[in-house]
PDB file of C-alpha atoms in Angstrom:
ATOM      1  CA  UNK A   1     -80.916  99.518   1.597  1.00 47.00           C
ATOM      2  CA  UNK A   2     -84.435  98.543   2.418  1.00 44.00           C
ATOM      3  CA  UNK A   3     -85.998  94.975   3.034  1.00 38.00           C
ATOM      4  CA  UNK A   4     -87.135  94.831  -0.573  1.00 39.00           C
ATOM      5  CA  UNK A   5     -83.745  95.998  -2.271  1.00 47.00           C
ATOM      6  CA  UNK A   6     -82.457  93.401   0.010  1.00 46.00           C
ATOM      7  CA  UNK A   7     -84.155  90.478  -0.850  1.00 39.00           C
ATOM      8  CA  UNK A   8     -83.390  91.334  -4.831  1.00 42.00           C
ATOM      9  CA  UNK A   9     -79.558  91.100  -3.897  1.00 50.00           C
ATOM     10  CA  UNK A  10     -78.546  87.500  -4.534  1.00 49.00           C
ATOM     11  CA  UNK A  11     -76.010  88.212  -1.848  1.00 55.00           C
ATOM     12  CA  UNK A  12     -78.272  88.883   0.884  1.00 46.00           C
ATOM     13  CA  UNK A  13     -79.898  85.723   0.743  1.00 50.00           C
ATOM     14  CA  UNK A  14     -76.289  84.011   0.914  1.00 60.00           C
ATOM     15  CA  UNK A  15     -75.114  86.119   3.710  1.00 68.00           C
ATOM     16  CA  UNK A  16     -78.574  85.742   5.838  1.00 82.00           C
ATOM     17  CA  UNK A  17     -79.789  82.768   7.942  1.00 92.00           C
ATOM     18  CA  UNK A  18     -82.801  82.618   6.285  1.00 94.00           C
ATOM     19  CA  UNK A  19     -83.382  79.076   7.029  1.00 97.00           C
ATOM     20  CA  UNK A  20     -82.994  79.388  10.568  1.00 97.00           C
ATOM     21  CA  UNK A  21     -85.528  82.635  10.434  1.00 97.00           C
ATOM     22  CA  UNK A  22     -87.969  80.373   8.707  1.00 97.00           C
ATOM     23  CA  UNK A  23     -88.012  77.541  11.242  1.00 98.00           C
ATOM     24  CA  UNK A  24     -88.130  80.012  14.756  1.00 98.00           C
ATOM     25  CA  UNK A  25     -91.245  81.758  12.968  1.00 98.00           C
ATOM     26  CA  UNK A  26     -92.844  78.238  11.982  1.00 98.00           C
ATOM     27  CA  UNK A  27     -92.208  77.005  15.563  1.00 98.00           C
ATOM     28  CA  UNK A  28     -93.805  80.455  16.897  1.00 98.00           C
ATOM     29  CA  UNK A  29     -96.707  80.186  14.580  1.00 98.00           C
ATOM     30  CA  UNK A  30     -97.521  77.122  15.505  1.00 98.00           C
ATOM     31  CA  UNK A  31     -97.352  77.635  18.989  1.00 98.00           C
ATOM     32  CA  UNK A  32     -99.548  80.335  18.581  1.00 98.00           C
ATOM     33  CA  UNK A  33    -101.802  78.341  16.320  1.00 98.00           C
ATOM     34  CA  UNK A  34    -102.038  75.949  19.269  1.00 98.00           C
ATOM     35  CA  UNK A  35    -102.890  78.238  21.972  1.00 98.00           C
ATOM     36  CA  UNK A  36    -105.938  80.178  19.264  1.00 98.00           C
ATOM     37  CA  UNK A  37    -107.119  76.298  18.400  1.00 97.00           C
ATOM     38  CA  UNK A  38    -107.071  74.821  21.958  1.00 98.00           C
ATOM     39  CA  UNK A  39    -106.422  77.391  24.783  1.00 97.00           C
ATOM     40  CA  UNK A  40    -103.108  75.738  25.739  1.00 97.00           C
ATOM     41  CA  UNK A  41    -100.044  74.054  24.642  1.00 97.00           C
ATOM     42  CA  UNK A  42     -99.133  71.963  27.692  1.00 95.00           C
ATOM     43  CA  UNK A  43    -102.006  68.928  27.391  1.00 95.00           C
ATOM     44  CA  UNK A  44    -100.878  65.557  26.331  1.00 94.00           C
ATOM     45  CA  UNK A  45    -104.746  65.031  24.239  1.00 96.00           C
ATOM     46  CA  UNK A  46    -103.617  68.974  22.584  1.00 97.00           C
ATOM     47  CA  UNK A  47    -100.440  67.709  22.147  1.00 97.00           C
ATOM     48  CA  UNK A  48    -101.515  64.556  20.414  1.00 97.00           C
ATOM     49  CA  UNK A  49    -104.224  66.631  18.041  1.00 97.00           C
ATOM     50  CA  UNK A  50    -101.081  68.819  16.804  1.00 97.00           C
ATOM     51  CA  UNK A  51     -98.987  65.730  16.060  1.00 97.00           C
ATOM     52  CA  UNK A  52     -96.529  65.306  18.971  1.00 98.00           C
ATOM     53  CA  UNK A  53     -94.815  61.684  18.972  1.00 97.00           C
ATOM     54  CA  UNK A  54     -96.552  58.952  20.657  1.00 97.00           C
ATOM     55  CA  UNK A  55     -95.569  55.149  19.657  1.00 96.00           C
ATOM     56  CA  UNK A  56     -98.640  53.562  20.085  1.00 96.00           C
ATOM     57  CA  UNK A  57    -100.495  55.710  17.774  1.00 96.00           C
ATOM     58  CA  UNK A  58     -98.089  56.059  15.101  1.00 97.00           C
ATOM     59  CA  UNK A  59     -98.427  52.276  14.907  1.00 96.00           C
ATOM     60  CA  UNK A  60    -101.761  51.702  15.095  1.00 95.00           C
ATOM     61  CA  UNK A  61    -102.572  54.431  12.698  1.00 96.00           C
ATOM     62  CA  UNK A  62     -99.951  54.838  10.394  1.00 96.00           C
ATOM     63  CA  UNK A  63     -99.367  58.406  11.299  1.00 98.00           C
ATOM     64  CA  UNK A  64     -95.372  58.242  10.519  1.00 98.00           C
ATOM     65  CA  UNK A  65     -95.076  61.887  10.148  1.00 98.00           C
ATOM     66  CA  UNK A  66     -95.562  62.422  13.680  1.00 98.00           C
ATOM     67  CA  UNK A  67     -91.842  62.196  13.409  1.00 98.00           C
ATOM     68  CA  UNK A  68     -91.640  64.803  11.419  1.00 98.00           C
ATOM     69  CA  UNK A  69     -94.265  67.200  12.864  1.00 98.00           C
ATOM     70  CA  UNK A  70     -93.236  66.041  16.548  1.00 98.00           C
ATOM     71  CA  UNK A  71     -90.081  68.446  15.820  1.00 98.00           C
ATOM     72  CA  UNK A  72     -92.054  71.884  15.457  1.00 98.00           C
ATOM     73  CA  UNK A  73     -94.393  71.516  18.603  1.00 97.00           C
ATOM     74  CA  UNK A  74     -93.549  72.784  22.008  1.00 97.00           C
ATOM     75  CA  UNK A  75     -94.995  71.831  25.566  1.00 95.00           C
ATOM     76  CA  UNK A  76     -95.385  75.760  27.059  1.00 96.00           C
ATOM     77  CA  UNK A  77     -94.173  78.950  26.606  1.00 97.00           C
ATOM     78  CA  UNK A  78     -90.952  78.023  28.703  1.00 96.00           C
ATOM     79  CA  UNK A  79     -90.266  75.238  26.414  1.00 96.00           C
ATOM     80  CA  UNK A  80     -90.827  77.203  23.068  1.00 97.00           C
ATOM     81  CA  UNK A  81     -88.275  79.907  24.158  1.00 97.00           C
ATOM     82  CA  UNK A  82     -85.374  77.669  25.403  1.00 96.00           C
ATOM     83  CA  UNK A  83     -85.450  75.870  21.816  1.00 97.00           C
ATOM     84  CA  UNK A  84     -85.769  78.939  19.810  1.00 97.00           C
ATOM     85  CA  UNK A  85     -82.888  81.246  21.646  1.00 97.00           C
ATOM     86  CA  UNK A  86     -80.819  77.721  21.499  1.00 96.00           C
ATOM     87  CA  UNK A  87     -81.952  77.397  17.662  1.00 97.00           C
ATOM     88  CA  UNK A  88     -80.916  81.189  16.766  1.00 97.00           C
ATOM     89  CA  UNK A  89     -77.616  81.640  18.134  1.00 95.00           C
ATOM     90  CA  UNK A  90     -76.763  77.996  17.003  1.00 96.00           C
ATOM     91  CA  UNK A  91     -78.252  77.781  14.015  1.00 97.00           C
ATOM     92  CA  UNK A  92     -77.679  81.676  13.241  1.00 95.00           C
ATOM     93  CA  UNK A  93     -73.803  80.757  13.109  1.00 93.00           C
ATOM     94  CA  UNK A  94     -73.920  77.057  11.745  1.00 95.00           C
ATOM     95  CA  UNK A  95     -76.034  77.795   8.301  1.00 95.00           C
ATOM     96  CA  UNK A  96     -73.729  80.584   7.805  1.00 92.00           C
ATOM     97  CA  UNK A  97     -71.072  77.753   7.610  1.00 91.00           C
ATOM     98  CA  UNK A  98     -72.656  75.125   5.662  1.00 92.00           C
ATOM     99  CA  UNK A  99     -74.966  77.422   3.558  1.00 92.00           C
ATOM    100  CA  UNK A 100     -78.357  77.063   3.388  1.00 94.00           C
ATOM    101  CA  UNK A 101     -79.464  73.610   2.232  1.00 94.00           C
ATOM    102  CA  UNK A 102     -76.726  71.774   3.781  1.00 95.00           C
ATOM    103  CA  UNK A 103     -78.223  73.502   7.233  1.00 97.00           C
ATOM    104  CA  UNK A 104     -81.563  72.311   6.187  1.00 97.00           C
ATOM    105  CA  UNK A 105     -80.502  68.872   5.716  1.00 96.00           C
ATOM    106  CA  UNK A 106     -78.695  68.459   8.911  1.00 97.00           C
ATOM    107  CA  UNK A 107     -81.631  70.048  10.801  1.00 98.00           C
ATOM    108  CA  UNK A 108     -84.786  68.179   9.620  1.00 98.00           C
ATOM    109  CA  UNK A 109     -82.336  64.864   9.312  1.00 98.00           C
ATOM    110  CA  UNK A 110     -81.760  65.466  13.242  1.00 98.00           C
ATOM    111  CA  UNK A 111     -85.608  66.068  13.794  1.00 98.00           C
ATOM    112  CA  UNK A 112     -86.808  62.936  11.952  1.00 98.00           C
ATOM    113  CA  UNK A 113     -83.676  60.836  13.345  1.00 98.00           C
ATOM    114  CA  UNK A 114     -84.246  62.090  16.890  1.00 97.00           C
ATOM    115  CA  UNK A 115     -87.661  61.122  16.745  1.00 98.00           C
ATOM    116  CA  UNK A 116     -87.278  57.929  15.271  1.00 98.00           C
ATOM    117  CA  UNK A 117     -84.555  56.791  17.972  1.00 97.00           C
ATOM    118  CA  UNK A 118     -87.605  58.041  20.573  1.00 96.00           C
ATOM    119  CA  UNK A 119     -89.877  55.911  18.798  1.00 97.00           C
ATOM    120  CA  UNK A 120     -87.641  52.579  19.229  1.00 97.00           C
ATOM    121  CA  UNK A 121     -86.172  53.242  22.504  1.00 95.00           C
ATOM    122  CA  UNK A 122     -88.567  55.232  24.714  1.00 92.00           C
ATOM    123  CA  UNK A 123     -92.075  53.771  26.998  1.00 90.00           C
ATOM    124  CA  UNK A 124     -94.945  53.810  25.200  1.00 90.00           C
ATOM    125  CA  UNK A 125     -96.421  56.133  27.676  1.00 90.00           C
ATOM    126  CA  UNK A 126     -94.131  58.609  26.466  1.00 90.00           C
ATOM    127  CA  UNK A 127     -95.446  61.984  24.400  1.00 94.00           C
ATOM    128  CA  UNK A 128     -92.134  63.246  22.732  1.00 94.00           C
ATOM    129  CA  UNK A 129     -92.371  67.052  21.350  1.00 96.00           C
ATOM    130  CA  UNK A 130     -90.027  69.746  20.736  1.00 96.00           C
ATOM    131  CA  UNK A 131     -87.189  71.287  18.522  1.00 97.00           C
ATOM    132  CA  UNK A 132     -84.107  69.993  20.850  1.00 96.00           C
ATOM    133  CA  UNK A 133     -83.585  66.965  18.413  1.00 97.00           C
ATOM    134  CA  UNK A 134     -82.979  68.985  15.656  1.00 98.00           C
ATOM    135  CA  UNK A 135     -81.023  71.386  17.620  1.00 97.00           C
ATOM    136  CA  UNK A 136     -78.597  68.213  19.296  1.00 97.00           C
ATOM    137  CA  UNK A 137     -78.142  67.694  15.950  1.00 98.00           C
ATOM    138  CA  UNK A 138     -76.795  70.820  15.565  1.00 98.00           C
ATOM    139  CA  UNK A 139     -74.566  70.478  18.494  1.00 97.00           C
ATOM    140  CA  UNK A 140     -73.294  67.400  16.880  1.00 97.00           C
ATOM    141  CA  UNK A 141     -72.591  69.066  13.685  1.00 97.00           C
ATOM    142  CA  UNK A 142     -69.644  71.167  15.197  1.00 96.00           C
ATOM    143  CA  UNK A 143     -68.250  68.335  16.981  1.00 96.00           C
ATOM    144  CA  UNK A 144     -68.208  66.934  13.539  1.00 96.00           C
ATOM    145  CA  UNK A 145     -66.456  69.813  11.751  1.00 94.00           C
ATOM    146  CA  UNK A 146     -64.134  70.264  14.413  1.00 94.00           C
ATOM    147  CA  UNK A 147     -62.887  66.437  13.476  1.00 92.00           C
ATOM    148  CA  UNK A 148     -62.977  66.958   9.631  1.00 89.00           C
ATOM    149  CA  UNK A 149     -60.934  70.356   9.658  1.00 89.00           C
ATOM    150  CA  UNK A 150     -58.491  70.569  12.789  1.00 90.00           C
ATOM    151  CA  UNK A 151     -56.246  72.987  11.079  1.00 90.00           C
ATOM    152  CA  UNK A 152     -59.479  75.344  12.339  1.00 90.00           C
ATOM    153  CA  UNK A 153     -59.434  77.493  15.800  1.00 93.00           C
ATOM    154  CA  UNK A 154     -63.101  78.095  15.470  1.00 92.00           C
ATOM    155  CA  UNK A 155     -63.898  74.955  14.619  1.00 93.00           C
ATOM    156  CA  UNK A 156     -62.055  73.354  17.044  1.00 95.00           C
ATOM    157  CA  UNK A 157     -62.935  75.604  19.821  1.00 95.00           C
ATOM    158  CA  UNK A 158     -67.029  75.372  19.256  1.00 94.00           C
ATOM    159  CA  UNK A 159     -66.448  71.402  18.560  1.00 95.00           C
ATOM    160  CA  UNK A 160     -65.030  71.172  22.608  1.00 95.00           C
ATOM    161  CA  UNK A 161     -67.905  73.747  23.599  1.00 94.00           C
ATOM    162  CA  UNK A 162     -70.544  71.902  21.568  1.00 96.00           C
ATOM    163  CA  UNK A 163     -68.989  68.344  23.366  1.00 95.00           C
ATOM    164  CA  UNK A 164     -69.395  69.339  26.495  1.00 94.00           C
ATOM    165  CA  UNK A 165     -72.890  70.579  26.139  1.00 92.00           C
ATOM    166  CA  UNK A 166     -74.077  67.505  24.676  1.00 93.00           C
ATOM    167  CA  UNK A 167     -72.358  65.254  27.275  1.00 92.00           C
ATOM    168  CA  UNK A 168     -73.589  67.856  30.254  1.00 91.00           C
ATOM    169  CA  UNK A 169     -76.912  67.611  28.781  1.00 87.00           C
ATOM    170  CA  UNK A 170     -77.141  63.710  28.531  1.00 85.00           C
ATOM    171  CA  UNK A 171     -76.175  63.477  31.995  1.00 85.00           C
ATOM    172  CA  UNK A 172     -78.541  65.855  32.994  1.00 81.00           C
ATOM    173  CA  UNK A 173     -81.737  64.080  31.339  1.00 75.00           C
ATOM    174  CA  UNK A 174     -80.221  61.132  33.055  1.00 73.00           C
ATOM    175  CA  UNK A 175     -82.169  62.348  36.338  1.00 71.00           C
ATOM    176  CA  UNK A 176     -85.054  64.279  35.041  1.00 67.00           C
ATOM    177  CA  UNK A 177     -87.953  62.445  34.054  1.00 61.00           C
ATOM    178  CA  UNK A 178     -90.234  64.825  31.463  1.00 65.00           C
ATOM    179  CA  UNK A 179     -87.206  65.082  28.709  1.00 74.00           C
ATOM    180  CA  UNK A 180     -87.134  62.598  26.105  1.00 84.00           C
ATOM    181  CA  UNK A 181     -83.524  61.959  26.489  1.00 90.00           C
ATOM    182  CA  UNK A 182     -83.205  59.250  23.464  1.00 94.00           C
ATOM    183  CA  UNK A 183     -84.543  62.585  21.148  1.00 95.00           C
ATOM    184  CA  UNK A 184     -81.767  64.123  22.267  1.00 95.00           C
ATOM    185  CA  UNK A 185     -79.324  61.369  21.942  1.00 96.00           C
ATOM    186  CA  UNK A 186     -80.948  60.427  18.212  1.00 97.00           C
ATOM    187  CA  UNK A 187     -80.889  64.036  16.853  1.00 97.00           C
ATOM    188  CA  UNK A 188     -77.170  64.294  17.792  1.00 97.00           C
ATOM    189  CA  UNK A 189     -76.475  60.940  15.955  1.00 98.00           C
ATOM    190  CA  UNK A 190     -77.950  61.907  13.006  1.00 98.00           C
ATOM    191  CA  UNK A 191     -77.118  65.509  13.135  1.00 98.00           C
ATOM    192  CA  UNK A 192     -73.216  63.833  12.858  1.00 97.00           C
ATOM    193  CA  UNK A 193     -74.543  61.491  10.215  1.00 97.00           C
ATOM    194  CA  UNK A 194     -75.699  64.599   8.394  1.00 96.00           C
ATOM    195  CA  UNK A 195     -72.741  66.557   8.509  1.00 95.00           C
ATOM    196  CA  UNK A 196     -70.377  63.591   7.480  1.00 92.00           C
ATOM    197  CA  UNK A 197     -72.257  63.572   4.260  1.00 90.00           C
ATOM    198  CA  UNK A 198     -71.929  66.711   3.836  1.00 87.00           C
ATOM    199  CA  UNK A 199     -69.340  69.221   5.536  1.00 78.00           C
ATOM    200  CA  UNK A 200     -68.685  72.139   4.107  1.00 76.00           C
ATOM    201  CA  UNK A 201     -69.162  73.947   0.885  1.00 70.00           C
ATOM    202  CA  UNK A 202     -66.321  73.632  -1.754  1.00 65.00           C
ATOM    203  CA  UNK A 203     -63.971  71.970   1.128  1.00 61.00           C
ATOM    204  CA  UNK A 204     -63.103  68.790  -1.163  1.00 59.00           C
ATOM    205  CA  UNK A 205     -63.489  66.679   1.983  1.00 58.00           C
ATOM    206  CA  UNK A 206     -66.580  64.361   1.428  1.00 62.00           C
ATOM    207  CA  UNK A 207     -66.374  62.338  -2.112  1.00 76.00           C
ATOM    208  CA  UNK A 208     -69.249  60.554  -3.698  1.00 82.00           C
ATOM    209  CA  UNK A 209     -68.125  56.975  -2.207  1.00 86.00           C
ATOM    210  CA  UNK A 210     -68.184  58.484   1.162  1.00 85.00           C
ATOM    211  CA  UNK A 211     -71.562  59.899   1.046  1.00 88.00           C
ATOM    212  CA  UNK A 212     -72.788  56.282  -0.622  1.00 91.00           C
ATOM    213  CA  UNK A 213     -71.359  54.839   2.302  1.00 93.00           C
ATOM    214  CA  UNK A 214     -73.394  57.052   5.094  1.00 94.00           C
ATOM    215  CA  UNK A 215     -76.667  57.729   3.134  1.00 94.00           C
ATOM    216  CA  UNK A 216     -76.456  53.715   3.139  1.00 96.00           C
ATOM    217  CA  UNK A 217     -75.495  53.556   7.044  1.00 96.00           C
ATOM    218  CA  UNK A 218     -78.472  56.983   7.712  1.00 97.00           C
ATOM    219  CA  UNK A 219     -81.235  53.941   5.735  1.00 97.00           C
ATOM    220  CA  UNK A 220     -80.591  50.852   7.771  1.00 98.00           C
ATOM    221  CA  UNK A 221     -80.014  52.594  11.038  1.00 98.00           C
ATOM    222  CA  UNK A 222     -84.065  54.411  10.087  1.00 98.00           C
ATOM    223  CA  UNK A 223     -85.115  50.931   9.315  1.00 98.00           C
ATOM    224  CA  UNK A 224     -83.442  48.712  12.296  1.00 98.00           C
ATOM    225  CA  UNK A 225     -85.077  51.488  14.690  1.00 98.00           C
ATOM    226  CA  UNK A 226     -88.651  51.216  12.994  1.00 98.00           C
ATOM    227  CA  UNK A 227     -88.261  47.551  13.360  1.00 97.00           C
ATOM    228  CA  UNK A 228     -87.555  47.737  16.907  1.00 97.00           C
ATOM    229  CA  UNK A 229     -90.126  50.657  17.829  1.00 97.00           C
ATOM    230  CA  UNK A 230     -93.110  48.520  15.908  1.00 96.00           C
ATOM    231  CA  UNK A 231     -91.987  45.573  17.596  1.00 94.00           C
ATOM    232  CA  UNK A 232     -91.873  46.906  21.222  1.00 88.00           C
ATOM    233  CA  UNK A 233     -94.097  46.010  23.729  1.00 77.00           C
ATOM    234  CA  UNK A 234     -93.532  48.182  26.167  1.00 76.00           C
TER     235      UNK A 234
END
């Protein structure tokens, strides 16, 4: 069967990580973009004109989808491959599990959440860029699973492997200063948030009070840390 037959067959599209395709060629094209607009990737003024996270200007300029853009822009060719071999075999697995929108959901939730727990938490001097937030949250999502269906070997066994990595990576930002560790720390949180509301397709385990209850918790957890990042002065 060729590509085209393929992408006719309903069943293709449910059996193929197509989300996860889309965001490791929208991260590489605009990395690419980068280096054809500006020569390089790894400048703080280059990564300000792309739309990398940086407090003081998303205050004074109402730019509040540098939270959102912050999570497709990488600081060097080192930095772009790390995230994307992390997003594929992660994310390559995970959307298979949760299907395609849930994925998306937990993902850009885990971006923007990341981001925004950056924005309230980090210096001002601090230029935050990068896919790990939304791939913590990813982390976080099988820790999550692993809670809400134990009677599951795989789950269980990624949801220790998945622990582990956050909790090894959290104590390794600890003593490097150039990662944004509250990204990290924020995507995870809301990567869990996300897959609470969620879980799994047709599993019967989240009901519509449940989801109330988190969407609710996901809003004033957004709007405590805007509050605090706007009223920051250092």
């Amino acid at each position: 069967m060729n590509l085209i037959d393929k992408m006719k067959n309903p069943n293709w599209w449910k059996r193929t990580s197509v989300v996860t395709y889309i965001f490791i060629a929208l991260n590489l094209l605009i990395y690419f973009l980068m280096i054809i607009i500006w020569g390089t990737t790894e400048s703080s003024r280059v990564l300000l004109h792309a739309g990398a996270m940086f407090r003081p200007i998303i205050i004074q300029y109402n730019q509040w989808w540098r939270l959102f853009t912050a999570g497709f822009i990488h600081i060097g060719i080192e930095h772009l491959l790390m995230n994307l071999l992390s997003l594929y075999f992660v994310g390559m697995e995970l959307e298979r599990i949760t299907g395609h929108w849930r994925f998306l959901c937990i993902y850009l939730l885990s971006i923007v959440g990341g981001n925004t727990l950056s924005f309230a938490l980090s210096s001002s001097s601090v230029v935050s860029a990068g896919a790990s937030t939304g791939i913590f949250g990813l982390f976080a999502a099988y820790v999550v699973l692993a809670k809400l269906y134990p009677l599951s070997p795989y789950l269980q066994e990624r949801g220790k492997t998945f622990s582990m990595l956050i909790i090894a990576n959290i104590v390794l930002n600890l003593f490097s200063g150039t990662i944004d560790m509250w990204g990290h720390i924020g995507g995870a949180v809301f990567g869990a948030l996300a897959t609470l509301m969620i879980g799994i397709p047709k599993s019967g385990k989240q009901n519509l009070v449940r989801r109330l209850q988190i969407i609710i918790v996901v809003i004033i957890l957004f709007v405590l840390l805007i509050f605090i990042g706007i009223n920051r002065t250092i």
